[in-house]
Amino acid sequence: MGSQQSAAATEWKDFGPLIAYLVPGATVLAGFSPFSPILRTWLGAEPADGPTIGGFLYLTVASIAVGMTVSAVRWALVDTVHSYTGLPLPPLNFSRLGKNVAAYGLLIEIHYRHYQFYGSMFLACAI
């Protein structure tokens, strides 16, 4: 049973950043594709230019980079708005964490990654 829980935690660690950064980044790139022939080629938007392996790899790396940038803007804008609306940051005392580090990491993966995704998608759709 313990190995199944460990495998599930590993899957979340691999999947969470992918969703938190890749999808919002790809959304922004898709929004900019009408203005960029390179992006249209990477997305395979034109029927004569089918998607290629190289275009897929470029699109993946660019989506992660843009997604991380959108996440930084989300942090600067959305989190700041949250603090002004009365949602303060909780006081963190990591000295008492001790043996619960893995549980805390799992909570970050299953809650904070969703917040990153939705906050970043809010900005990505606006862009």
PDB file of C-alpha atoms in Angstrom:
ATOM      1  CA  MET A   1       0.000   0.000   0.000  1.00  0.00           C
ATOM      2  CA  GLY A   2       2.830   2.384   0.823  1.00  0.00           C
ATOM      3  CA  SER A   3       4.422   1.955  -2.609  1.00  0.00           C
ATOM      4  CA  GLN A   4       1.100   2.777  -4.293  1.00  0.00           C
ATOM      5  CA  GLN A   5       0.834   5.991  -2.310  1.00  0.00           C
ATOM      6  CA  SER A   6       4.415   6.846  -3.203  1.00  0.00           C
ATOM      7  CA  ALA A   7       3.712   6.211  -6.893  1.00  0.00           C
ATOM      8  CA  ALA A   8       0.607   8.407  -6.738  1.00  0.00           C
ATOM      9  CA  ALA A   9       2.612  11.224  -5.131  1.00  0.00           C
ATOM     10  CA  THR A  10       5.255  10.923  -7.870  1.00  0.00           C
ATOM     11  CA  GLU A  11       2.583  11.151 -10.587  1.00  0.00           C
ATOM     12  CA  TRP A  12       1.251  14.377  -9.066  1.00  0.00           C
ATOM     13  CA  LYS A  13       4.726  15.871  -8.951  1.00  0.00           C
ATOM     14  CA  ASP A  14       5.186  15.158 -12.644  1.00  0.00           C
ATOM     15  CA  PHE A  15       1.714  16.182 -13.778  1.00  0.00           C
ATOM     16  CA  GLY A  16       1.125  19.299 -11.647  1.00  0.00           C
ATOM     17  CA  PRO A  17       3.816  21.566 -13.123  1.00  0.00           C
ATOM     18  CA  LEU A  18       2.852  20.384 -16.593  1.00  0.00           C
ATOM     19  CA  ILE A  19      -0.720  21.574 -16.098  1.00  0.00           C
ATOM     20  CA  ALA A  20       0.269  24.702 -14.150  1.00  0.00           C
ATOM     21  CA  TYR A  21       2.650  25.976 -16.848  1.00  0.00           C
ATOM     22  CA  LEU A  22       2.152  24.154 -20.166  1.00  0.00           C
ATOM     23  CA  VAL A  23      -1.574  24.686 -20.731  1.00  0.00           C
ATOM     24  CA  PRO A  24      -1.667  28.433 -19.904  1.00  0.00           C
ATOM     25  CA  GLY A  25       1.480  28.957 -21.989  1.00  0.00           C
ATOM     26  CA  ALA A  26       0.003  27.089 -24.951  1.00  0.00           C
ATOM     27  CA  THR A  27      -3.184  29.160 -24.598  1.00  0.00           C
ATOM     28  CA  VAL A  28      -1.178  32.393 -24.881  1.00  0.00           C
ATOM     29  CA  LEU A  29       0.785  31.057 -27.862  1.00  0.00           C
ATOM     30  CA  ALA A  30      -2.438  29.996 -29.581  1.00  0.00           C
ATOM     31  CA  GLY A  31      -3.779  33.502 -29.005  1.00  0.00           C
ATOM     32  CA  PHE A  32      -0.707  35.026 -30.637  1.00  0.00           C
ATOM     33  CA  SER A  33      -0.640  32.539 -33.536  1.00  0.00           C
ATOM     34  CA  PRO A  34      -2.671  34.741 -35.950  1.00  0.00           C
ATOM     35  CA  PHE A  35       0.143  37.291 -35.735  1.00  0.00           C
ATOM     36  CA  SER A  36       3.069  34.888 -36.116  1.00  0.00           C
ATOM     37  CA  PRO A  37       3.727  32.530 -39.027  1.00  0.00           C
ATOM     38  CA  ILE A  38       6.210  30.584 -36.887  1.00  0.00           C
ATOM     39  CA  LEU A  39       3.576  29.886 -34.243  1.00  0.00           C
ATOM     40  CA  ARG A  40       1.100  28.843 -36.928  1.00  0.00           C
ATOM     41  CA  THR A  41       3.699  26.396 -38.232  1.00  0.00           C
ATOM     42  CA  TRP A  42       4.371  24.991 -34.744  1.00  0.00           C
ATOM     43  CA  LEU A  43       0.656  24.600 -34.121  1.00  0.00           C
ATOM     44  CA  GLY A  44       0.097  23.032 -37.532  1.00  0.00           C
ATOM     45  CA  ALA A  45      -2.710  25.539 -38.130  1.00  0.00           C
ATOM     46  CA  GLU A  46      -2.244  25.668 -41.875  1.00  0.00           C
ATOM     47  CA  PRO A  47      -3.363  22.485 -43.674  1.00  0.00           C
ATOM     48  CA  ALA A  48      -0.391  22.459 -46.049  1.00  0.00           C
ATOM     49  CA  ASP A  49       2.020  22.592 -43.118  1.00  0.00           C
ATOM     50  CA  GLY A  50       1.241  19.568 -40.998  1.00  0.00           C
ATOM     51  CA  PRO A  51       2.599  19.493 -37.460  1.00  0.00           C
ATOM     52  CA  THR A  52       6.181  18.264 -37.179  1.00  0.00           C
ATOM     53  CA  ILE A  53       8.175  16.706 -34.355  1.00  0.00           C
ATOM     54  CA  GLY A  54      10.408  19.778 -34.230  1.00  0.00           C
ATOM     55  CA  GLY A  55       7.400  22.087 -34.129  1.00  0.00           C
ATOM     56  CA  PHE A  56       5.915  20.018 -31.306  1.00  0.00           C
ATOM     57  CA  LEU A  57       9.128  20.254 -29.296  1.00  0.00           C
ATOM     58  CA  TYR A  58       9.500  23.988 -29.931  1.00  0.00           C
ATOM     59  CA  LEU A  59       5.848  24.515 -28.990  1.00  0.00           C
ATOM     60  CA  THR A  60       6.255  22.493 -25.782  1.00  0.00           C
ATOM     61  CA  VAL A  61       9.354  24.365 -24.636  1.00  0.00           C
ATOM     62  CA  ALA A  62       7.899  27.737 -25.625  1.00  0.00           C
ATOM     63  CA  SER A  63       4.619  26.916 -23.862  1.00  0.00           C
ATOM     64  CA  ILE A  64       6.423  26.078 -20.635  1.00  0.00           C
ATOM     65  CA  ALA A  65       8.508  29.272 -20.847  1.00  0.00           C
ATOM     66  CA  VAL A  66       5.473  31.454 -21.575  1.00  0.00           C
ATOM     67  CA  GLY A  67       3.479  29.611 -18.904  1.00  0.00           C
ATOM     68  CA  MET A  68       6.155  30.329 -16.314  1.00  0.00           C
ATOM     69  CA  THR A  69       6.117  33.988 -17.347  1.00  0.00           C
ATOM     70  CA  VAL A  70       2.321  34.108 -17.071  1.00  0.00           C
ATOM     71  CA  SER A  71       2.619  32.463 -13.644  1.00  0.00           C
ATOM     72  CA  ALA A  72       5.036  35.190 -12.526  1.00  0.00           C
ATOM     73  CA  VAL A  73       2.602  37.856 -13.736  1.00  0.00           C
ATOM     74  CA  ARG A  74      -0.204  35.977 -11.943  1.00  0.00           C
ATOM     75  CA  TRP A  75       1.812  36.047  -8.747  1.00  0.00           C
ATOM     76  CA  ALA A  76       2.451  39.784  -9.106  1.00  0.00           C
ATOM     77  CA  LEU A  77      -1.143  40.713 -10.006  1.00  0.00           C
ATOM     78  CA  VAL A  78      -3.622  38.173  -8.669  1.00  0.00           C
ATOM     79  CA  ASP A  79      -1.850  37.446  -5.390  1.00  0.00           C
ATOM     80  CA  THR A  80      -1.469  41.179  -4.768  1.00  0.00           C
ATOM     81  CA  VAL A  81      -5.188  41.695  -5.381  1.00  0.00           C
ATOM     82  CA  HIS A  82      -5.905  38.872  -2.931  1.00  0.00           C
ATOM     83  CA  SER A  83      -3.867  40.612  -0.240  1.00  0.00           C
ATOM     84  CA  TYR A  84      -5.790  43.876  -0.778  1.00  0.00           C
ATOM     85  CA  THR A  85      -9.152  42.116  -0.488  1.00  0.00           C
ATOM     86  CA  GLY A  86      -8.349  40.891   3.009  1.00  0.00           C
ATOM     87  CA  LEU A  87      -6.947  37.479   2.153  1.00  0.00           C
ATOM     88  CA  PRO A  88      -3.620  37.704   3.999  1.00  0.00           C
ATOM     89  CA  LEU A  89      -0.772  35.282   3.565  1.00  0.00           C
ATOM     90  CA  PRO A  90      -0.778  32.728   6.362  1.00  0.00           C
ATOM     91  CA  PRO A  91       2.108  32.854   8.829  1.00  0.00           C
ATOM     92  CA  LEU A  92       4.463  30.000   7.968  1.00  0.00           C
ATOM     93  CA  ASN A  93       6.641  28.308  10.558  1.00  0.00           C
ATOM     94  CA  PHE A  94       8.576  25.532   8.849  1.00  0.00           C
ATOM     95  CA  SER A  95      10.555  24.687  12.006  1.00  0.00           C
ATOM     96  CA  ARG A  96       7.579  22.652  13.282  1.00  0.00           C
ATOM     97  CA  LEU A  97       7.102  20.738  10.033  1.00  0.00           C
ATOM     98  CA  GLY A  98       9.410  17.845  10.969  1.00  0.00           C
ATOM     99  CA  LYS A  99       8.291  14.472   9.653  1.00  0.00           C
ATOM    100  CA  ASN A 100       5.294  15.976   7.829  1.00  0.00           C
ATOM    101  CA  VAL A 101       7.341  17.390   4.945  1.00  0.00           C
ATOM    102  CA  ALA A 102       6.013  14.808   2.474  1.00  0.00           C
ATOM    103  CA  ALA A 103       2.409  15.525   3.476  1.00  0.00           C
ATOM    104  CA  TYR A 104       2.992  19.257   3.081  1.00  0.00           C
ATOM    105  CA  GLY A 105       4.516  18.663  -0.363  1.00  0.00           C
ATOM    106  CA  LEU A 106       1.484  16.605  -1.376  1.00  0.00           C
ATOM    107  CA  LEU A 107      -0.852  19.379  -0.240  1.00  0.00           C
ATOM    108  CA  ILE A 108       1.065  21.836  -2.395  1.00  0.00           C
ATOM    109  CA  GLU A 109       0.830  19.519  -5.377  1.00  0.00           C
ATOM    110  CA  ILE A 110      -2.903  18.853  -5.103  1.00  0.00           C
ATOM    111  CA  HIS A 111      -4.061  22.333  -4.110  1.00  0.00           C
ATOM    112  CA  TYR A 112      -1.555  24.984  -5.119  1.00  0.00           C
ATOM    113  CA  ARG A 113      -1.018  23.582  -8.635  1.00  0.00           C
ATOM    114  CA  HIS A 114      -4.751  23.944  -9.293  1.00  0.00           C
ATOM    115  CA  TYR A 115      -4.617  27.517  -8.048  1.00  0.00           C
ATOM    116  CA  GLN A 116      -1.632  28.185 -10.322  1.00  0.00           C
ATOM    117  CA  PHE A 117      -3.480  26.707 -13.281  1.00  0.00           C
ATOM    118  CA  TYR A 118      -6.714  28.643 -12.783  1.00  0.00           C
ATOM    119  CA  GLY A 119      -4.989  31.919 -11.942  1.00  0.00           C
ATOM    120  CA  SER A 120      -2.672  31.603 -14.930  1.00  0.00           C
ATOM    121  CA  MET A 121      -5.512  30.587 -17.253  1.00  0.00           C
ATOM    122  CA  PHE A 122      -7.440  33.661 -16.117  1.00  0.00           C
ATOM    123  CA  LEU A 123      -4.532  35.809 -17.305  1.00  0.00           C
ATOM    124  CA  ALA A 124      -3.822  33.683 -20.389  1.00  0.00           C
ATOM    125  CA  CYS A 125      -7.391  34.082 -21.599  1.00  0.00           C
ATOM    126  CA  ALA A 126      -7.195  37.815 -20.989  1.00  0.00           C
ATOM    127  CA  ILE A 127      -3.981  38.005 -23.012  1.00  0.00           C
TER     128      ILE A 127
END
